[in-house]
Coordinates of C-alpha atoms and ligand atoms in Angstrom, one line a residue:
M176 CA -77.9 -17.6 -44.5
N177 CA -75.3 -19.8 -46.2
P178 CA -73.1 -18.1 -48.7
T179 CA -73.7 -19.1 -52.3
A180 CA -71.3 -19.6 -55.2
S181 CA -71.9 -16.0 -56.4
D182 CA -70.5 -14.7 -53.1
I183 CA -67.1 -16.1 -54.1
K184 CA -64.8 -13.6 -55.6
S185 CA -61.9 -15.3 -57.2
P186 CA -58.6 -14.5 -55.5
A187 CA -56.8 -15.8 -58.5
S188 CA -56.4 -12.4 -60.1
V189 CA -54.4 -11.3 -57.1
S190 CA -51.9 -14.2 -56.9
R191 CA -48.3 -13.1 -56.6
L192 CA -44.9 -14.7 -56.1
R193 CA -43.1 -14.5 -52.8
C194 CA -39.6 -15.8 -51.9
I195 CA -39.8 -18.5 -49.2
N196 CA -36.7 -17.2 -47.5
C197 CA -36.5 -13.4 -47.6
G198 CA -40.2 -12.6 -48.5
T199 CA -39.4 -10.6 -51.6
Q200 CA -42.5 -10.3 -53.7
A201 CA -42.8 -10.2 -57.5
D202 CA -45.4 -10.5 -60.2
R203 CA -43.2 -12.6 -62.4
A204 CA -39.9 -14.5 -62.0
D205 CA -36.7 -14.8 -63.9
Q206 CA -36.1 -17.9 -66.0
D207 CA -34.8 -19.9 -63.1
F208 CA -37.7 -19.1 -60.7
R209 CA -35.3 -18.0 -58.0
C210 CA -35.4 -14.8 -55.9
P211 CA -33.1 -12.2 -57.4
N212 CA -32.2 -11.1 -53.8
C213 CA -31.3 -14.3 -52.0
G214 CA -31.5 -17.1 -54.7
D215 CA -34.1 -19.1 -52.8
L216 CA -37.4 -20.4 -54.3
F217 CA -40.5 -18.5 -55.0
E218 CA -44.0 -19.7 -54.1
V219 CA -47.4 -18.5 -55.3
F220 CA -49.5 -16.7 -52.7
Y221 CA -52.8 -15.0 -52.7
P222 CA -52.9 -11.6 -51.0
G223 CA -56.7 -11.6 -51.8
W224 CA -57.3 -14.1 -49.1
Q225 CA -56.4 -11.6 -46.5
T226 CA -58.5 -8.7 -47.9
D227 CA -62.2 -7.9 -48.3
H228 CA -61.9 -8.6 -52.1
G229 CA -61.3 -12.3 -52.0
L230 CA -61.9 -15.5 -50.0
R231 CA -61.7 -15.0 -46.2
A232 CA -61.0 -17.7 -43.7
G233 CA -64.1 -19.6 -42.8
Q234 CA -66.6 -17.4 -44.7
P235 CA -67.3 -18.9 -48.1
A236 CA -66.2 -22.5 -47.4
D237 CA -69.6 -24.1 -47.9
A238 CA -70.2 -22.2 -51.2
L239 CA -66.8 -23.2 -52.5
K240 CA -67.4 -26.9 -51.7
Q241 CA -70.7 -26.7 -53.5
L242 CA -69.3 -24.9 -56.5
W243 CA -66.5 -27.5 -56.9
R244 CA -69.0 -30.4 -56.5
D245 CA -71.3 -28.9 -59.1
R246 CA -68.6 -28.7 -61.6
K247 CA -68.3 -32.5 -61.6
T248 CA -71.4 -32.6 -63.8
S249 CA -70.3 -29.8 -66.1
L250 CA -69.0 -30.6 -69.6
A251 CA -66.9 -27.4 -69.9
Q252 CA -63.3 -28.3 -70.6
A253 CA -61.9 -26.5 -67.5
D254 CA -64.5 -28.2 -65.3
T255 CA -63.6 -31.8 -66.5
S256 CA -60.0 -31.2 -65.4
G257 CA -59.6 -32.4 -61.8
V258 CA -57.1 -29.5 -61.4
W259 CA -58.9 -26.5 -63.0
R260 CA -62.1 -27.5 -61.3
F261 CA -60.4 -25.9 -58.3
R262 CA -59.4 -22.7 -60.1
E263 CA -60.6 -20.4 -57.3
V264 CA -57.4 -21.4 -55.5
L265 CA -55.1 -21.4 -58.5
P266 CA -53.4 -18.5 -60.3
A267 CA -55.5 -17.4 -63.2
L268 CA -54.6 -17.4 -66.9
K269 CA -55.1 -14.0 -68.6
P270 CA -58.4 -13.6 -70.4
G271 CA -58.4 -15.4 -73.8
Y272 CA -56.0 -18.1 -72.7
E273 CA -57.3 -21.6 -72.2
P274 CA -55.5 -24.3 -70.1
I275 CA -53.7 -27.1 -71.7
T276 CA -55.4 -30.1 -70.2
L277 CA -55.6 -33.8 -70.6
R278 CA -58.4 -34.1 -68.0
E279 CA -55.8 -34.7 -65.3
G280 CA -56.7 -35.3 -61.7
N281 CA -60.0 -37.0 -60.9
T282 CA -57.9 -39.9 -59.5
P283 CA -59.4 -42.7 -57.3
L284 CA -59.1 -43.2 -53.6
Y285 CA -58.8 -47.0 -52.8
D286 CA -58.9 -48.9 -49.6
L287 CA -56.0 -51.3 -49.0
P288 CA -57.2 -54.0 -46.7
R289 CA -54.2 -56.4 -46.9
C290 CA -51.7 -53.5 -46.7
A291 CA -53.6 -52.2 -43.6
Q292 CA -53.1 -55.5 -41.9
S293 CA -49.4 -55.7 -42.7
A294 CA -48.9 -52.1 -41.6
G295 CA -50.8 -52.7 -38.4
V296 CA -53.6 -50.1 -38.9
Q297 CA -57.3 -50.7 -39.0
F298 CA -58.0 -48.7 -42.1
L299 CA -55.7 -47.6 -44.9
Q300 CA -56.4 -45.8 -48.1
A301 CA -54.4 -44.8 -51.2
K302 CA -54.9 -41.8 -53.4
H303 CA -53.6 -43.1 -56.7
Q304 CA -52.0 -40.3 -58.6
G305 CA -50.6 -42.9 -61.1
M306 CA -54.1 -42.9 -62.6
N307 CA -53.4 -39.6 -64.3
P308 CA -53.2 -39.3 -68.1
T309 CA -49.4 -40.0 -68.4
A310 CA -49.6 -42.3 -65.3
S311 CA -48.0 -40.2 -62.7
F312 CA -48.9 -37.3 -60.3
K313 CA -46.8 -34.9 -62.5
D314 CA -49.7 -34.2 -64.8
T315 CA -51.6 -32.1 -62.2
G316 CA -48.7 -29.6 -62.0
M317 CA -47.9 -29.8 -65.7
T318 CA -51.3 -28.6 -66.8
T319 CA -50.9 -25.4 -64.8
A320 CA -47.2 -24.7 -65.5
S321 CA -47.4 -25.6 -69.3
S322 CA -50.4 -23.3 -69.6
F323 CA -48.4 -20.4 -68.2
A324 CA -45.5 -21.3 -70.5
R325 CA -47.8 -21.0 -73.5
Q326 CA -49.3 -17.8 -72.2
E327 CA -45.8 -16.3 -71.8
G328 CA -45.2 -17.1 -75.5
F329 CA -42.5 -19.7 -75.0
R330 CA -41.7 -22.0 -78.0
W331 CA -39.6 -24.4 -75.9
V332 CA -40.1 -25.9 -72.5
A333 CA -37.5 -28.1 -70.7
C334 CA -36.9 -30.2 -67.6
A335 CA -34.4 -32.5 -65.9
S336 CA -36.1 -35.6 -64.8
T337 CA -35.9 -39.1 -63.4
G338 CA -38.6 -40.0 -66.0
N339 CA -42.1 -39.0 -64.9
T340 CA -41.7 -35.2 -65.2
S341 CA -40.3 -35.7 -68.7
A342 CA -43.1 -38.0 -69.8
S343 CA -45.7 -35.5 -68.5
M344 CA -44.0 -32.4 -69.8
A345 CA -43.6 -34.0 -73.3
A346 CA -47.3 -34.7 -73.4
Y347 CA -48.5 -31.3 -72.3
A348 CA -46.0 -29.5 -74.5
A349 CA -47.3 -31.5 -77.5
R350 CA -50.9 -30.7 -76.6
G351 CA -50.0 -27.1 -76.2
G352 CA -48.1 -26.8 -79.5
M353 CA -44.7 -26.3 -77.9
R354 CA -41.4 -28.1 -78.3
S355 CA -39.9 -29.9 -75.4
L356 CA -36.4 -30.7 -74.3
V357 CA -35.8 -33.5 -71.8
L358 CA -32.6 -34.1 -69.8
I359 CA -32.4 -37.5 -68.2
P360 CA -29.6 -39.5 -66.5
E361 CA -28.4 -42.1 -69.0
G362 CA -29.3 -45.7 -68.0
K363 CA -31.1 -44.6 -64.8
I364 CA -34.7 -44.3 -65.8
S365 CA -37.2 -46.9 -66.7
W366 CA -37.9 -47.8 -70.3
G367 CA -41.6 -47.1 -69.9
K368 CA -40.9 -43.5 -69.0
L369 CA -38.2 -43.0 -71.6
S370 CA -40.5 -44.3 -74.3
Q371 CA -43.3 -41.9 -73.3
S372 CA -41.2 -38.8 -73.9
L373 CA -40.1 -40.2 -77.3
D374 CA -43.7 -41.0 -78.2
Y375 CA -44.9 -37.5 -77.3
G376 CA -42.2 -36.0 -79.5
A377 CA -39.7 -34.5 -77.0
V378 CA -36.0 -33.9 -77.9
T379 CA -34.7 -36.4 -75.4
C380 CA -31.1 -36.1 -74.2
Q381 CA -29.6 -38.9 -72.0
L382 CA -26.8 -37.2 -70.2
R383 CA -23.9 -39.1 -68.7
T384 CA -24.6 -38.0 -65.2
D385 CA -27.3 -38.5 -62.5
F386 CA -30.5 -36.4 -62.0
D387 CA -28.7 -33.8 -60.0
G388 CA -26.2 -33.4 -62.8
C389 CA -29.0 -32.9 -65.3
V390 CA -30.5 -30.2 -63.1
R391 CA -27.1 -28.4 -63.0
V392 CA -26.9 -28.4 -66.8
L393 CA -30.5 -27.2 -67.2
N394 CA -30.2 -24.4 -64.7
E395 CA -27.4 -22.9 -66.7
L396 CA -29.1 -23.6 -70.0
V397 CA -32.2 -21.6 -69.2
K398 CA -30.1 -18.6 -68.4
R399 CA -28.7 -18.7 -71.9
K400 CA -31.7 -19.8 -74.0
P401 CA -35.3 -18.7 -74.1
I402 CA -36.6 -21.9 -72.6
Y403 CA -39.3 -22.2 -70.0
L404 CA -38.2 -24.3 -67.0
L405 CA -40.7 -27.0 -66.0
N406 CA -39.0 -28.6 -63.0
S407 CA -40.8 -28.3 -59.7
V408 CA -38.9 -25.2 -58.7
N409 CA -41.5 -23.7 -61.0
P410 CA -44.1 -22.5 -58.5
Y411 CA -47.0 -23.0 -61.0
R412 CA -46.3 -26.7 -61.0
I413 CA -46.7 -26.7 -57.2
E414 CA -50.0 -25.0 -57.5
G415 CA -51.4 -27.6 -59.8
Q416 CA -50.0 -30.5 -57.8
K417 CA -51.6 -29.2 -54.6
T418 CA -55.1 -30.0 -56.1
A419 CA -54.4 -33.7 -55.4
A420 CA -54.8 -32.9 -51.7
I421 CA -57.9 -30.8 -52.3
E422 CA -59.5 -33.5 -54.3
L423 CA -58.5 -36.0 -51.6
L424 CA -60.2 -33.9 -48.9
E425 CA -63.3 -33.6 -51.0
Q426 CA -63.4 -37.4 -51.5
L427 CA -63.3 -37.7 -47.7
S428 CA -66.2 -35.3 -47.3
W429 CA -63.8 -32.7 -46.0
E430 CA -63.0 -34.8 -42.9
S431 CA -59.2 -34.7 -42.6
P432 CA -57.4 -38.0 -42.3
D433 CA -55.0 -38.2 -39.3
H434 CA -52.0 -38.9 -41.6
I435 CA -51.0 -38.4 -45.2
V436 CA -47.8 -40.2 -46.3
V437 CA -45.8 -39.2 -49.5
P438 CA -42.6 -40.3 -51.1
G439 CA -39.9 -37.7 -51.1
G440 CA -37.5 -37.1 -54.0
N441 CA -37.0 -33.5 -55.2
L442 CA -39.6 -32.7 -52.5
G443 CA -42.0 -30.7 -54.8
N444 CA -44.9 -33.0 -54.2
S445 CA -44.7 -33.0 -50.4
S446 CA -44.4 -29.2 -50.6
A447 CA -47.5 -29.0 -52.8
I448 CA -49.7 -31.3 -50.7
G449 CA -48.7 -29.5 -47.5
K450 CA -49.4 -26.1 -49.1
A451 CA -52.9 -27.3 -50.0
L452 CA -53.5 -28.6 -46.5
L453 CA -52.5 -25.2 -44.9
E454 CA -54.6 -23.3 -47.4
M455 CA -57.6 -25.4 -47.0
K456 CA -57.3 -24.9 -43.2
D457 CA -56.8 -21.2 -43.7
L458 CA -59.9 -20.9 -45.9
G459 CA -62.0 -22.9 -43.4
L460 CA -62.6 -25.9 -45.7
I461 CA -61.1 -28.2 -43.0
T462 CA -60.9 -27.7 -39.3
R463 CA -58.0 -30.0 -38.6
L464 CA -54.6 -30.5 -40.3
P465 CA -53.5 -34.0 -41.2
K466 CA -49.9 -34.8 -40.3
L467 CA -47.9 -34.9 -43.5
S468 CA -45.0 -37.5 -43.4
V469 CA -42.3 -37.9 -46.1
I470 CA -40.6 -41.2 -46.8
Q471 CA -37.2 -41.5 -48.6
A472 CA -35.2 -44.5 -49.8
E473 CA -32.2 -45.1 -47.6
G474 CA -29.9 -44.7 -50.7
A475 CA -31.4 -41.3 -51.5
N476 CA -32.0 -39.8 -48.1
P477 CA -30.7 -36.2 -47.9
F478 CA -33.9 -34.9 -46.4
F479 CA -34.1 -37.7 -43.8
R480 CA -30.5 -36.9 -42.8
S481 CA -31.2 -33.2 -42.8
I482 CA -34.0 -33.7 -40.2
H483 CA -32.3 -36.4 -38.1
E484 CA -28.7 -35.2 -38.2
Y485 CA -29.0 -31.4 -38.6
A486 CA -32.4 -30.7 -37.1
G487 CA -33.5 -29.3 -40.5
K488 CA -31.0 -26.5 -40.3
R489 CA -29.2 -27.5 -43.5
L490 CA -29.2 -30.1 -46.2
I491 CA -26.0 -31.9 -47.3
P492 CA -26.4 -33.3 -50.8
T493 CA -25.7 -37.0 -51.1
Q494 CA -24.7 -39.3 -54.0
A495 CA -28.1 -41.0 -54.5
D496 CA -28.6 -44.7 -55.4
T497 CA -31.8 -46.7 -55.3
L498 CA -33.8 -49.1 -57.5
A499 CA -36.7 -46.6 -57.1
T500 CA -35.2 -44.5 -59.9
A501 CA -37.9 -41.9 -59.7
I502 CA -36.5 -40.7 -56.3
R503 CA -32.8 -41.3 -57.0
I504 CA -32.1 -37.7 -56.0
G505 CA -29.3 -36.4 -53.8
N506 CA -29.9 -32.6 -53.8
P507 CA -33.6 -31.9 -53.5
A508 CA -34.5 -28.4 -54.7
S509 CA -37.6 -28.0 -52.6
W510 CA -36.3 -29.2 -49.2
K511 CA -37.0 -25.9 -47.4
K512 CA -40.6 -25.9 -48.6
A513 CA -41.1 -29.5 -47.5
L514 CA -39.5 -28.8 -44.2
R515 CA -41.9 -26.0 -43.5
V516 CA -45.0 -28.2 -44.2
V517 CA -43.7 -31.2 -42.3
E518 CA -43.0 -29.0 -39.3
T519 CA -46.3 -27.1 -39.5
T520 CA -48.4 -30.2 -39.8
G521 CA -46.4 -32.2 -37.2
G522 CA -45.4 -34.9 -39.7
A523 CA -42.4 -37.3 -39.6
V524 CA -39.6 -38.0 -42.1
E525 CA -38.5 -41.6 -42.4
Q526 CA -36.3 -43.7 -44.7
V527 CA -36.7 -47.3 -45.9
S528 CA -34.4 -50.0 -47.2
E529 CA -34.6 -51.4 -50.8
I530 CA -36.0 -54.7 -49.4
E531 CA -38.7 -52.9 -47.4
M532 CA -39.7 -50.9 -50.5
A533 CA -39.8 -54.0 -52.7
M534 CA -41.9 -55.9 -50.3
A535 CA -44.3 -53.0 -49.9
K536 CA -44.7 -52.7 -53.6
A537 CA -45.7 -56.3 -53.9
E538 CA -48.2 -55.9 -51.1
I539 CA -49.8 -52.9 -52.8
G540 CA -50.0 -55.0 -55.9
A541 CA -51.5 -57.9 -54.0
D542 CA -54.3 -55.5 -53.0
G543 CA -55.1 -55.2 -56.7
V544 CA -53.9 -51.7 -56.9
G545 CA -50.2 -51.7 -57.9
C546 CA -47.8 -48.8 -58.2
E547 CA -44.2 -48.0 -59.2
P548 CA -41.4 -48.6 -56.8
A549 CA -41.0 -45.0 -55.6
S550 CA -44.7 -44.9 -54.5
A551 CA -44.2 -48.0 -52.4
V552 CA -41.9 -46.3 -50.0
T553 CA -45.0 -44.9 -48.5
L554 CA -46.3 -48.2 -47.2
A555 CA -42.8 -49.3 -46.1
G556 CA -42.5 -46.0 -44.2
L557 CA -45.9 -46.3 -42.7
K558 CA -45.0 -49.7 -41.2
K559 CA -42.1 -48.0 -39.5
L560 CA -44.2 -45.1 -38.2
V561 CA -46.7 -47.6 -36.7
K562 CA -43.9 -49.5 -35.0
Q563 CA -42.5 -46.3 -33.6
G564 CA -46.0 -45.4 -32.2
F565 CA -46.1 -42.2 -34.3
V566 CA -49.1 -43.6 -36.2
K567 CA -51.7 -45.3 -33.9
P568 CA -53.5 -48.4 -35.2
N569 CA -56.9 -46.6 -35.0
E570 CA -55.8 -43.5 -36.9
S571 CA -56.8 -42.9 -40.5
V572 CA -54.0 -42.9 -43.0
V573 CA -53.8 -42.0 -46.7
L574 CA -50.8 -43.0 -48.8
I575 CA -50.1 -41.0 -51.9
L576 CA -49.2 -43.4 -54.7
T577 CA -47.4 -41.3 -57.3
G578 CA -46.9 -43.6 -60.3
H579 CA -48.6 -46.4 -62.1
V580 CA -47.4 -50.0 -61.9
L581 CA -46.7 -50.2 -65.6
K582 CA -44.1 -47.4 -65.4
D583 CA -41.5 -49.8 -64.4
P584 CA -42.4 -53.4 -65.4
E585 CA -38.8 -54.5 -65.3
F586 CA -38.6 -54.0 -61.6
T587 CA -41.8 -56.0 -61.1
L588 CA -40.6 -58.9 -63.3
K589 CA -37.2 -59.1 -61.6
F590 CA -38.9 -59.0 -58.2
H591 CA -41.2 -62.0 -59.1
R592 CA -38.4 -63.9 -60.8
G593 CA -36.3 -63.5 -57.7
D594 CA -33.3 -61.7 -59.3
L595 CA -34.1 -58.1 -58.4
F596 CA -31.3 -58.0 -55.8
A597 CA -28.9 -60.5 -57.5
G598 CA -25.3 -59.3 -57.1
T599 CA -26.2 -56.4 -54.9
P600 CA -25.4 -55.9 -51.2
H601 CA -29.1 -56.6 -50.4
E602 CA -29.1 -60.1 -51.9
K603 CA -28.6 -61.8 -48.5
D604 CA -31.8 -60.2 -47.1
A605 CA -33.9 -60.9 -50.2
G606 CA -35.1 -64.3 -48.9
S607 CA -37.8 -62.5 -46.9
L608 CA -39.5 -61.6 -50.2
A609 CA -40.1 -65.2 -51.3
P610 CA -43.7 -65.5 -50.0
L611 CA -44.7 -62.6 -52.2
Q612 CA -43.0 -63.8 -55.4
R613 CA -45.0 -65.2 -58.3
A614 CA -42.7 -66.1 -61.0
P615 CA -44.4 -66.9 -64.3
L616 CA -44.6 -70.7 -64.9
V617 CA -43.6 -72.2 -68.2
L618 CA -45.6 -75.4 -68.7
D619 CA -46.5 -77.9 -71.5
A620 CA -49.7 -76.8 -73.3
T621 CA -51.9 -79.5 -71.6
V622 CA -54.9 -79.3 -69.4
D623 CA -53.2 -81.8 -67.0
A624 CA -50.1 -79.6 -66.6
V625 CA -52.2 -76.5 -65.7
A626 CA -54.6 -78.5 -63.4
K627 CA -51.7 -80.0 -61.5
T628 CA -50.2 -76.6 -61.0
L629 CA -53.5 -75.4 -59.6
E630 CA -53.7 -78.3 -57.2
Q631 CA -50.2 -77.7 -56.0
F632 CA -51.1 -74.2 -55.1
E633 CA -54.2 -75.3 -53.3
N634 CA -52.3 -78.0 -51.4
E635 CA -49.6 -75.6 -50.3
G636 CA -52.3 -73.3 -49.0
R637 CA -50.7 -70.4 -50.8
Q638 CA -52.6 -67.1 -51.1
Ligands
F0G258 N1 -42.8 -40.7 -57.0 C1 -42.6 -40.7 -58.3 C2 -43.2 -41.8 -59.1 C3 -41.8 -39.7 -59.0 O1 -41.7 -39.7 -60.3 C4 -41.2 -38.7 -58.1 C5 -40.4 -37.7 -58.7 C6 -41.5 -38.8 -56.8 C7 -42.3 -39.8 -56.2 C8 -40.9 -37.7 -55.8 O2 -41.6 -36.6 -55.9 O3 -39.7 -35.2 -56.5 O4 -41.8 -34.1 -55.9 O5 -40.5 -35.3 -54.2 N2 -40.0 -37.6 -59.9 C9 -39.3 -36.5 -60.6 C10 -39.2 -36.8 -62.0 C11 -38.1 -36.1 -59.9 O6 -38.3 -36.2 -62.7 O7 -40.1 -37.5 -62.6 P1 -40.9 -35.2 -55.6

């Protein structure tokens, strides 16, 4: 007989923290979420999965799938969240505490026919995490971590950010009745993201440094002040973010794709998605692990260099620079977690140039989907992985698009006007982008002028 939903005993009550390096276990962490013994990062783990009291590999998989599917028709607040719907594999809040939710998750899976063609694969899909409430993937982790902040009684939450974490944190803090402090690099985040954190009422500090400098300041600050840290070193963020992969697998009827490709910045997202894949395999919800590949911008490539120059043994921080400001990060906190999942799933780590990234972004836009620059490194990286033979043309691939196209409209406008790379070392290579550029046309307000323009387009055979 198939197990039913009532056979499922939630493992959540037995979730604990464990250091990824020395294995030290704890029920709660210090302010900086680092192991007191060795200083490395904590992760959430579920001892219940290995005991008779919780989920066991293989056993209740069908019942769990059914339970999660059934919740899609429920109107209960936790069920309408695309994160808390999967609460059997998340840490539990104490009785009496409700999650702070904006109905995050529940994001679409699109096919990308034009992009598939340009990448050289038969079928390509994108899981669009930019379709979250604050328009980036950060919301899925923020609903969990901000809920734990409130449960712990914190009045203030804080993060260092390249823009999306801060937008998301500001929104969830406001919803949860907490104050938020944002540290961002001055002049290096998009206006859309900055305006979000202002709108949601955060105390927003533009520090005269880069993202890595903001992290350094914040790490010291949380040791001095009673502030809850909401960067992705916070393992409760990783738990929420992992649901993107669970939802993806559900959308694919629990048939694993061959490849999942993610952009890599601070490397929390790759760690989260990889953790979900390993857990879903462990629990018997999937039988095969997709290969998880991480793509960085050439100008912000410390993880790529760690893998290719130091065999993943160490990571040398770099001075980061890329127009994809979301991933302008030189010292990624979660690199060891990401390394583990890339190695375990057999994925690859690649880097792409600014021109390759800009072209890929326009191609994703031309498929009617759109994304912010950092997300587009996935398609650019996929093209390389296909050329290298790592991804075969008949294999199934899912790109994780992390942010919405409206997050950074300045990049898109400059791209189409043709001045994105003006005055930069990439200017000489920018000619290859011309076929994709669609500068807005300024015309006289006559039917003739518009009709003539249409005819010109038709005659030139432009797409
Ligand atoms: N894509 C977007 C749109 C991002 O905002 C980020 C990270 C990433 C990819 C990389 O994800 O850091 O988990 O590897 N943004 C952070 C922020 C750093 O502050 O918003 P990651």
